[in-house]
PDB file of C-alpha atoms in Angstrom:
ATOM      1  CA  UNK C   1      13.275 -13.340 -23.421  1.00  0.00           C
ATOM      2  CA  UNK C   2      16.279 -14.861 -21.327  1.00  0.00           C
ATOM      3  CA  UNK C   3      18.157 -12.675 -19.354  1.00  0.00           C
ATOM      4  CA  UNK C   4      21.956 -12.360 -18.620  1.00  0.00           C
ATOM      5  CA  UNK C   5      22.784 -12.901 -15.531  1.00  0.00           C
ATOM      6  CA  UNK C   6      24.822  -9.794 -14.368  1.00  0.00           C
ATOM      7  CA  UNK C   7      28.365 -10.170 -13.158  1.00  0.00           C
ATOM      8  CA  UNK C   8      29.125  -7.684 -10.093  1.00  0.00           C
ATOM      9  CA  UNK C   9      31.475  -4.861 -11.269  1.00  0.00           C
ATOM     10  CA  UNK C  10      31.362  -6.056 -14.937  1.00  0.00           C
ATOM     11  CA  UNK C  11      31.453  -3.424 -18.024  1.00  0.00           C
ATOM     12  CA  UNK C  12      32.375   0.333 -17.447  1.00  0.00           C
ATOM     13  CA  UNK C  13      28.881   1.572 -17.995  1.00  0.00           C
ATOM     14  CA  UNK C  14      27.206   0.173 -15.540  1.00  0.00           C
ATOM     15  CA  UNK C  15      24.083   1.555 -14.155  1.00  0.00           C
ATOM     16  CA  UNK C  16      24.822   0.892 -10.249  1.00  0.00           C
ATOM     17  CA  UNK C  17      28.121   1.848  -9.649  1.00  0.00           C
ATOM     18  CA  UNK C  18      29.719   0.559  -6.861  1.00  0.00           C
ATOM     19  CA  UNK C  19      26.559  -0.572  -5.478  1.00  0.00           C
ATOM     20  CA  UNK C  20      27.007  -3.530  -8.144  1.00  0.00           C
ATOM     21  CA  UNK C  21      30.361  -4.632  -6.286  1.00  0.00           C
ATOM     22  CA  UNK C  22      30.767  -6.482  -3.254  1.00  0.00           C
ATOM     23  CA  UNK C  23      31.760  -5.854  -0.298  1.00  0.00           C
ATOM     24  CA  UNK C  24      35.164  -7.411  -0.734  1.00  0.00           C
ATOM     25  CA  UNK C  25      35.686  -6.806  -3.977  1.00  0.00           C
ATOM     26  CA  UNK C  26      38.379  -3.858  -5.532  1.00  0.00           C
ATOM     27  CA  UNK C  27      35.681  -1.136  -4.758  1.00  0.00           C
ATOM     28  CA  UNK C  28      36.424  -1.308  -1.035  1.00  0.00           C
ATOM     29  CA  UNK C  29      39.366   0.906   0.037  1.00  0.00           C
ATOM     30  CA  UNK C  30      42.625  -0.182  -0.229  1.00  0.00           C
ATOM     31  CA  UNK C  31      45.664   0.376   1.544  1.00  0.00           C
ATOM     32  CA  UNK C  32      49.573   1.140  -0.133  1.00  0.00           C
ATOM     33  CA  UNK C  33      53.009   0.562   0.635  1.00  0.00           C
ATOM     34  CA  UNK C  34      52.855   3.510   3.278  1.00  0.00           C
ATOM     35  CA  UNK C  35      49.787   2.280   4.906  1.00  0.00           C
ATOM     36  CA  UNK C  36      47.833   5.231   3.576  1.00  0.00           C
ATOM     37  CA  UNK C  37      43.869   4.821   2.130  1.00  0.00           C
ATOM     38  CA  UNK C  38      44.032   4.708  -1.523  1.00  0.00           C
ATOM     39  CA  UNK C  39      42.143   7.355  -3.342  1.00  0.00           C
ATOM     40  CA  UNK C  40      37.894   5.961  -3.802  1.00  0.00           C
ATOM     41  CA  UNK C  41      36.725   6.344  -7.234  1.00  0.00           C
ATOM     42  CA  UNK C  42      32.986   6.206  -5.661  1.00  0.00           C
ATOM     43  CA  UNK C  43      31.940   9.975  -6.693  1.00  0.00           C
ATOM     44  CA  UNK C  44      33.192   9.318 -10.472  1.00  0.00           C
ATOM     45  CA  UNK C  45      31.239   6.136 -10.425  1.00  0.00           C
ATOM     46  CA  UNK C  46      28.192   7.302  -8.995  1.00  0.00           C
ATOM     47  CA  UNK C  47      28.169  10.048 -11.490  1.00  0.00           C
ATOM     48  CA  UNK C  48      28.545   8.169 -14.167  1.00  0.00           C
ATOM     49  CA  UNK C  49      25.434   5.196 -13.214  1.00  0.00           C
ATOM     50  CA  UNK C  50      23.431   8.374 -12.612  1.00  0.00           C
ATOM     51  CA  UNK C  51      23.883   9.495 -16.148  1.00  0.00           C
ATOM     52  CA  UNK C  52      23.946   6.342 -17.758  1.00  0.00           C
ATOM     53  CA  UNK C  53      20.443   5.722 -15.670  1.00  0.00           C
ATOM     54  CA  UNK C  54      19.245   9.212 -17.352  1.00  0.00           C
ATOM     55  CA  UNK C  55      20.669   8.210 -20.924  1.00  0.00           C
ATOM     56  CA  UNK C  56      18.304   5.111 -20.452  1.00  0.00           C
ATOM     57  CA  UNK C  57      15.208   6.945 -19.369  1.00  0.00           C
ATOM     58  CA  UNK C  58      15.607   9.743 -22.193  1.00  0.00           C
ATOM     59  CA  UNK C  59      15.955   6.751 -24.445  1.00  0.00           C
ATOM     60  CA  UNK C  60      12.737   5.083 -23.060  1.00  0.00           C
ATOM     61  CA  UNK C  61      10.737   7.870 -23.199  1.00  0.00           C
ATOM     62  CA  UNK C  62      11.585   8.548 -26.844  1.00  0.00           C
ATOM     63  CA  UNK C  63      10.433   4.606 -27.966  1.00  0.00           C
ATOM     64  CA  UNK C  64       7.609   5.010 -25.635  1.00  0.00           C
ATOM     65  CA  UNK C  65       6.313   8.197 -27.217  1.00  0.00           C
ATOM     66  CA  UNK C  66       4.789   6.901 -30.370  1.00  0.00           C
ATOM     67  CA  UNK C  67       2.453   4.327 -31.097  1.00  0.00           C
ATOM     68  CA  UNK C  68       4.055   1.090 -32.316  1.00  0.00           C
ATOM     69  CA  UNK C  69       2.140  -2.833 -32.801  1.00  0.00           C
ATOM     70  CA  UNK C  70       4.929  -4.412 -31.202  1.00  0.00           C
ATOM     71  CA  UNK C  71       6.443  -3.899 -27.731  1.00  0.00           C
ATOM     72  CA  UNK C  72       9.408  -2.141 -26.849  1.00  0.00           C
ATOM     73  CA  UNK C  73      12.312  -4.387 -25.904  1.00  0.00           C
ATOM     74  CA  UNK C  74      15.424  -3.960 -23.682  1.00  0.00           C
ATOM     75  CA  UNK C  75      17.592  -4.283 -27.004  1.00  0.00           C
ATOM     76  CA  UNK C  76      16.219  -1.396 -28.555  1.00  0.00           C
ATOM     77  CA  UNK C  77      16.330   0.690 -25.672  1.00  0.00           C
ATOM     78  CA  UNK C  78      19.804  -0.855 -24.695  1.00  0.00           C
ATOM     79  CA  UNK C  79      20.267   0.474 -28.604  1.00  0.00           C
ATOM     80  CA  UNK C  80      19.057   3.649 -28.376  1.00  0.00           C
ATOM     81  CA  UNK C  81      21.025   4.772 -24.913  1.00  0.00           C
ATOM     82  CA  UNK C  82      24.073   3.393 -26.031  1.00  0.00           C
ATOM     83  CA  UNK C  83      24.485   1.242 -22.751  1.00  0.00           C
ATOM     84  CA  UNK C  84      25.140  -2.603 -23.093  1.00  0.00           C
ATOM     85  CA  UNK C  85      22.340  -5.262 -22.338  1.00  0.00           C
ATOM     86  CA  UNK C  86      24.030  -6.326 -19.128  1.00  0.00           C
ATOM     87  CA  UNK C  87      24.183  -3.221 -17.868  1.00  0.00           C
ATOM     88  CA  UNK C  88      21.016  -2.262 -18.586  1.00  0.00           C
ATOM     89  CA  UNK C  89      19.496  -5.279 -16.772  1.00  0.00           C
ATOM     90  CA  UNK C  90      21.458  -4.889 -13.856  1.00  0.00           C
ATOM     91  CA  UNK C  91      18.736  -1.849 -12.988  1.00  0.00           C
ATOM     92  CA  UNK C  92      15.802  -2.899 -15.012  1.00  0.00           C
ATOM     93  CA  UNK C  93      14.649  -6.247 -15.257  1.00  0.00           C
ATOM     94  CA  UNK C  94      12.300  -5.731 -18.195  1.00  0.00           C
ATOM     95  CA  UNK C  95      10.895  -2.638 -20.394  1.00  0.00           C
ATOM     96  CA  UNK C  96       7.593  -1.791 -18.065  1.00  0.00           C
ATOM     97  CA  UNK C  97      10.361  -1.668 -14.843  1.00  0.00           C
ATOM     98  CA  UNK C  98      11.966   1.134 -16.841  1.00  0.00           C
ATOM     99  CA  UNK C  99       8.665   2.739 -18.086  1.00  0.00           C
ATOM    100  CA  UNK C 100       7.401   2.777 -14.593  1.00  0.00           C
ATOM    101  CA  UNK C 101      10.751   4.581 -13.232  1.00  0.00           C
ATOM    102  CA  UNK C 102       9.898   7.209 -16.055  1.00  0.00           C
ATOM    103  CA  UNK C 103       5.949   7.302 -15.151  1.00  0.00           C
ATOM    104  CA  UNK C 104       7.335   7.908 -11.912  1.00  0.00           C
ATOM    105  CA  UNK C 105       9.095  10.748 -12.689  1.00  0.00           C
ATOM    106  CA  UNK C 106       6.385  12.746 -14.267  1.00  0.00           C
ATOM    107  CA  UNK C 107       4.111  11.394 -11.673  1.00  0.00           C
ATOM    108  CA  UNK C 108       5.952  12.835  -8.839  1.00  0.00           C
ATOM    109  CA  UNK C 109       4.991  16.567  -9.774  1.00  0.00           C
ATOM    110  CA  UNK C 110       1.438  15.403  -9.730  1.00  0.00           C
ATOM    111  CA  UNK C 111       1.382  14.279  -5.928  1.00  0.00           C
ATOM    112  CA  UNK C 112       3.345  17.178  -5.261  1.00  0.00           C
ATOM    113  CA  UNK C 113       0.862  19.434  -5.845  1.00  0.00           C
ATOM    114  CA  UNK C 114      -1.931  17.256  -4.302  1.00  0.00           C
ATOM    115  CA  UNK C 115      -0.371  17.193  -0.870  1.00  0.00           C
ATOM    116  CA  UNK C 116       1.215  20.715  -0.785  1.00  0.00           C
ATOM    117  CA  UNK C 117      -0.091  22.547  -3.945  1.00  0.00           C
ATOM    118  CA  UNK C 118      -2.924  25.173  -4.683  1.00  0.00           C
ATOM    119  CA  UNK C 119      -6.545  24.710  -4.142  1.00  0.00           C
ATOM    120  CA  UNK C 120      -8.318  22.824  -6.440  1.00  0.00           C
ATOM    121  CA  UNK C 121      -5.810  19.889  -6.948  1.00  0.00           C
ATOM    122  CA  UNK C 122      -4.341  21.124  -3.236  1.00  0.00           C
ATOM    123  CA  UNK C 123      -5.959  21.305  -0.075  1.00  0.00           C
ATOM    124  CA  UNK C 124      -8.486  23.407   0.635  1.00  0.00           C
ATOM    125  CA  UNK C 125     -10.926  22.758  -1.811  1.00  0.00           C
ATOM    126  CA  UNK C 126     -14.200  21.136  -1.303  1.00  0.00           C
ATOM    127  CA  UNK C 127     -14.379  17.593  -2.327  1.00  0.00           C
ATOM    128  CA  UNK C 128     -15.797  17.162  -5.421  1.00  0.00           C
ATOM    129  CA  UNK C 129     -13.659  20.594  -6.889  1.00  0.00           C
ATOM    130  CA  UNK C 130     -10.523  18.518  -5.994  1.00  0.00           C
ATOM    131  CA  UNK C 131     -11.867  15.314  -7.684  1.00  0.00           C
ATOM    132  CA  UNK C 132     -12.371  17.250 -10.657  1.00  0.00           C
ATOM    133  CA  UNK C 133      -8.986  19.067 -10.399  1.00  0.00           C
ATOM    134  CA  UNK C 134      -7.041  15.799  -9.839  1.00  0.00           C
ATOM    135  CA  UNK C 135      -9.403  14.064 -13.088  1.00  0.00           C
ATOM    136  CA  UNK C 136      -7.857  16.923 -15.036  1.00  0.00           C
ATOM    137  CA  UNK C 137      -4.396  16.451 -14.252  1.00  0.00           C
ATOM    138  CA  UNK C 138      -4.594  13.042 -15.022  1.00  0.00           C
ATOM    139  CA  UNK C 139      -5.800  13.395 -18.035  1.00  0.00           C
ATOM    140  CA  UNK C 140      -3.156  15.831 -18.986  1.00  0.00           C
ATOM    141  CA  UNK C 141      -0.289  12.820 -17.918  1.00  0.00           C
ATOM    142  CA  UNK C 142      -2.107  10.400 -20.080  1.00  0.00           C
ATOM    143  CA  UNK C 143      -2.783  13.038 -22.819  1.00  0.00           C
ATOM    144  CA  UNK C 144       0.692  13.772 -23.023  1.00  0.00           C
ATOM    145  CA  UNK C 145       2.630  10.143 -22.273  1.00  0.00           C
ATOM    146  CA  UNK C 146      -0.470   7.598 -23.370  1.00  0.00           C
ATOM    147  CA  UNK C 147       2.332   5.040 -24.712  1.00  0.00           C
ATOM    148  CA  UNK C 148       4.223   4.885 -21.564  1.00  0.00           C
ATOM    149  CA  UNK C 149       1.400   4.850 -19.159  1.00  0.00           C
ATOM    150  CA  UNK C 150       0.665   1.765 -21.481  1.00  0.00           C
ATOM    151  CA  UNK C 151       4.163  -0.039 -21.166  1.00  0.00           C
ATOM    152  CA  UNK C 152       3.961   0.801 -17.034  1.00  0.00           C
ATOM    153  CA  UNK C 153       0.386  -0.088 -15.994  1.00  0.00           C
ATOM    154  CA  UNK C 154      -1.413  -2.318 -18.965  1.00  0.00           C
ATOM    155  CA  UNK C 155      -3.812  -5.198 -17.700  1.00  0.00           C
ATOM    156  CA  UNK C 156      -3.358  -5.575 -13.915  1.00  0.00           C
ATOM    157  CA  UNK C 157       0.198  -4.546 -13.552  1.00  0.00           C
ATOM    158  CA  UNK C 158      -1.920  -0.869 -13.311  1.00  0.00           C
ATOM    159  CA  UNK C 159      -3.210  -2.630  -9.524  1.00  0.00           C
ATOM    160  CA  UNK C 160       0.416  -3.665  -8.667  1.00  0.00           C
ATOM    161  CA  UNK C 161       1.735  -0.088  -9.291  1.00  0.00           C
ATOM    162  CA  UNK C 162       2.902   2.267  -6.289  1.00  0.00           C
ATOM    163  CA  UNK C 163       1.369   4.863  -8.087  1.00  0.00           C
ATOM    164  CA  UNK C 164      -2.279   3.614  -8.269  1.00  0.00           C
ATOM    165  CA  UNK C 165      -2.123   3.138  -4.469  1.00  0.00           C
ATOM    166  CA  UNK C 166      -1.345   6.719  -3.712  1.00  0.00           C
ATOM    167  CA  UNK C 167      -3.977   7.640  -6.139  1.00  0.00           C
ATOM    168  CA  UNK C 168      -6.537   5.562  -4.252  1.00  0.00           C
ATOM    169  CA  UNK C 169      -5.262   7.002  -0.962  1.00  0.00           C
ATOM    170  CA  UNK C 170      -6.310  10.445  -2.247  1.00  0.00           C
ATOM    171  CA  UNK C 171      -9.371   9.124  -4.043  1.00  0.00           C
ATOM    172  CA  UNK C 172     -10.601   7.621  -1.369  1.00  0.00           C
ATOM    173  CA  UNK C 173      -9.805  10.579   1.418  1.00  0.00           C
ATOM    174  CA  UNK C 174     -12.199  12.677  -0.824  1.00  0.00           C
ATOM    175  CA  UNK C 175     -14.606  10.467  -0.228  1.00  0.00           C
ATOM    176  CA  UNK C 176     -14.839  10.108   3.317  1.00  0.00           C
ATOM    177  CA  UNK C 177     -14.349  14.182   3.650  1.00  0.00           C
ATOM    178  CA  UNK C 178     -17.672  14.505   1.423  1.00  0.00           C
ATOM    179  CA  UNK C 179     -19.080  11.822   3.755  1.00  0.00           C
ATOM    180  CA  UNK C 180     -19.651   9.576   0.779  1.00  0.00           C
ATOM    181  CA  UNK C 181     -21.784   6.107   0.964  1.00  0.00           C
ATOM    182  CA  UNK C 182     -19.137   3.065   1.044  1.00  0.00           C
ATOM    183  CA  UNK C 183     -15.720   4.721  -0.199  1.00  0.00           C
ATOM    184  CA  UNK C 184     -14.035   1.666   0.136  1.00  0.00           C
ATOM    185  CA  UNK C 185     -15.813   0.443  -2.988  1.00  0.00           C
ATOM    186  CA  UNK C 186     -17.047   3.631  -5.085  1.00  0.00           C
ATOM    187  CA  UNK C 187     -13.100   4.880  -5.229  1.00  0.00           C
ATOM    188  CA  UNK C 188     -12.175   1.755  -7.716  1.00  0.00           C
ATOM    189  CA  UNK C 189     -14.857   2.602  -9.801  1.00  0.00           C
ATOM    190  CA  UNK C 190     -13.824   5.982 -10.040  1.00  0.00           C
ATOM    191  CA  UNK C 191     -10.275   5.841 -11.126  1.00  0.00           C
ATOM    192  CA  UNK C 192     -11.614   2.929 -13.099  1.00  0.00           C
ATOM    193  CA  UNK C 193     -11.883   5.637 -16.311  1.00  0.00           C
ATOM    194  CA  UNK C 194      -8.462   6.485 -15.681  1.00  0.00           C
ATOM    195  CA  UNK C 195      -7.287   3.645 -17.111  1.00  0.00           C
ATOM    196  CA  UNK C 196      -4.560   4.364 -20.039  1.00  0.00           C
ATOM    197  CA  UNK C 197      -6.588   1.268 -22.323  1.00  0.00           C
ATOM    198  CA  UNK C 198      -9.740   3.377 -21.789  1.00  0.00           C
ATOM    199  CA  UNK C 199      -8.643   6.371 -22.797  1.00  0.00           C
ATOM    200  CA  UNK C 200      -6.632   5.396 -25.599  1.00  0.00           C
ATOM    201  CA  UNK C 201     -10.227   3.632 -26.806  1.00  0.00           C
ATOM    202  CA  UNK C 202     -12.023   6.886 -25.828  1.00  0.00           C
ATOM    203  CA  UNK C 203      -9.121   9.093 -27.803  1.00  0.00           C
ATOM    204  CA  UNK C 204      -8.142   7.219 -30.772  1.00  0.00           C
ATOM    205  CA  UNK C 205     -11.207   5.177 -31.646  1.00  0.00           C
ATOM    206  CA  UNK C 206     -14.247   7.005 -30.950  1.00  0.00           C
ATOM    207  CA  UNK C 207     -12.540  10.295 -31.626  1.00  0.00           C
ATOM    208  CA  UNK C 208     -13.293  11.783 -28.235  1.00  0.00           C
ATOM    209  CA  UNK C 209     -11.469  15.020 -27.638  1.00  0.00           C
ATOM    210  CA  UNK C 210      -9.567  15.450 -24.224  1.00  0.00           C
ATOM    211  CA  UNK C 211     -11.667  18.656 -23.170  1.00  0.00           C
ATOM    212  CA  UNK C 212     -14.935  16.574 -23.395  1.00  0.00           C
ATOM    213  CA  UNK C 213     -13.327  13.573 -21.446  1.00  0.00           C
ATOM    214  CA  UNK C 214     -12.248  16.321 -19.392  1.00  0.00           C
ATOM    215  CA  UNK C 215     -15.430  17.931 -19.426  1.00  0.00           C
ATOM    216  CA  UNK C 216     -17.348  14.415 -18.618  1.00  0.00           C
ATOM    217  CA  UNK C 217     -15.202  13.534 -15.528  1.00  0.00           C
ATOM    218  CA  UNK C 218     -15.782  16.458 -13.773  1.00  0.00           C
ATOM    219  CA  UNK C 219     -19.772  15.919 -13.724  1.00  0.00           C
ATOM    220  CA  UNK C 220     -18.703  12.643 -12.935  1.00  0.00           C
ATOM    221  CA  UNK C 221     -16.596  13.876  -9.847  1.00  0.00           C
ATOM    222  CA  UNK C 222     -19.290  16.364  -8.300  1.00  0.00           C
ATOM    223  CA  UNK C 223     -21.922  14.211  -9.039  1.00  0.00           C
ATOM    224  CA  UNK C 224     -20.291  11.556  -6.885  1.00  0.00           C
ATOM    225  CA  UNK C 225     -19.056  13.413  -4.474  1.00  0.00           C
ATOM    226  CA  UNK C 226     -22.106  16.367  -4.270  1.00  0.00           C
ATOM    227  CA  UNK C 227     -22.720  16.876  -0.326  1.00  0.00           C
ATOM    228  CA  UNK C 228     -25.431  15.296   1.168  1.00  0.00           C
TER     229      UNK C 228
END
């Protein structure tokens, strides 16, 4: 699909603000007839990209939350949030950019909890209880958003994705705390059945209910990580 190429400070919807003007442009402050600053309209702008950018990720979420044969496109959610094409693409290049801003959101909870949260999914848990804990929660995210994990992280865009790193970074770290043979290869192979394609397969066509994919990643997780 071509693109527009978006014209700074066009449309009165836009999803940046002033950030979409330059530096010279009518944005910057001026100065009147008595030499005094002329009121900034940044706050009212500002507020209004930040709920235009909300209007666009309620409207993603709502096309990404059913299953569909054909992709979601920026028209329909353009459609849908009631925001114009150009503006929309000034933000979001494409519909996974936009799915992944609204991944991140419900992501974000998740490595809350990880880094600062209760025991299991928190620290101070052994090892393989926190594996199991953080296999549960993920399965929860992709139990509850399966369509939008697919639009974010399909195929190998799930590699490229900020949020796969951080989940390798914890991964990983529970590997080397349970003194675990070669974590620089085993933690791959164990977010590997995290992967939205997998469990859609595991969900939808073999029938697999999410307590006994639940169930089966947490033997999984202590069997990997049991202490030596």
């Amino acid at each position: 699909m071509s693109r527009p190429t978006p014209t700074p400070g066009h449309g009165m919807d836009g999803l940046d603000g002033p950030d979409a003007t330059p530096a010279n442009s009518l944005a910057e402050t001026r100065r009147g007839e008595a030499g005094r600053p002329a009121p900034r309209r940044r706050t009212r702008e500002r507020a209004d990209a930040a709920r235009n950018r909300a209007r666009v990720l309620a409207a993603a979420e709502r096309l990404f939350s059913t299953s569909r044969a054909d992709p979601v496109t920026m028209g329909e959610i353009a459609l849908e949030a009631g925001v114009g094409r150009a503006t929309l693409y000034r933000r979001f290049p494409d519909p996974a950019s936009i799915a992944v801003a609204l991944l991140d959101e419900h992501e974000q909870a998740l490595r809350d909890r990880l880094s600062t949260g209760e025991p299991p999914l928190g620290p101070g848990a052994p090892p393989a209880e926190r594996l199991a804990a953080f296999y549960a929660a993920m399965i929860d995210i992709l139990e509850r958003h399966l369509y939008l994990v697919l639009g974010a992280e399909a195929g190998t865009a799930r590699f490229e994705a900020w949020s796969y790193e951080s989940w390798r970074a914890h991964v990983r770290g529970l590997l080397v705390d349970a003194d675990a043979a070669d974590p620089d290869a085993t933690t791959d192979s164990l977010l590997a059945p995290l992967a939205p394609e997998v469990y859609q397969h595991q969900r939808h066509q073999q029938g697999i209910s999410q307590q006994r994919i639940t169930q089966a990643l947490e033997r999984l997780a202590r069997q990997a990580l049991a202490r030596r």
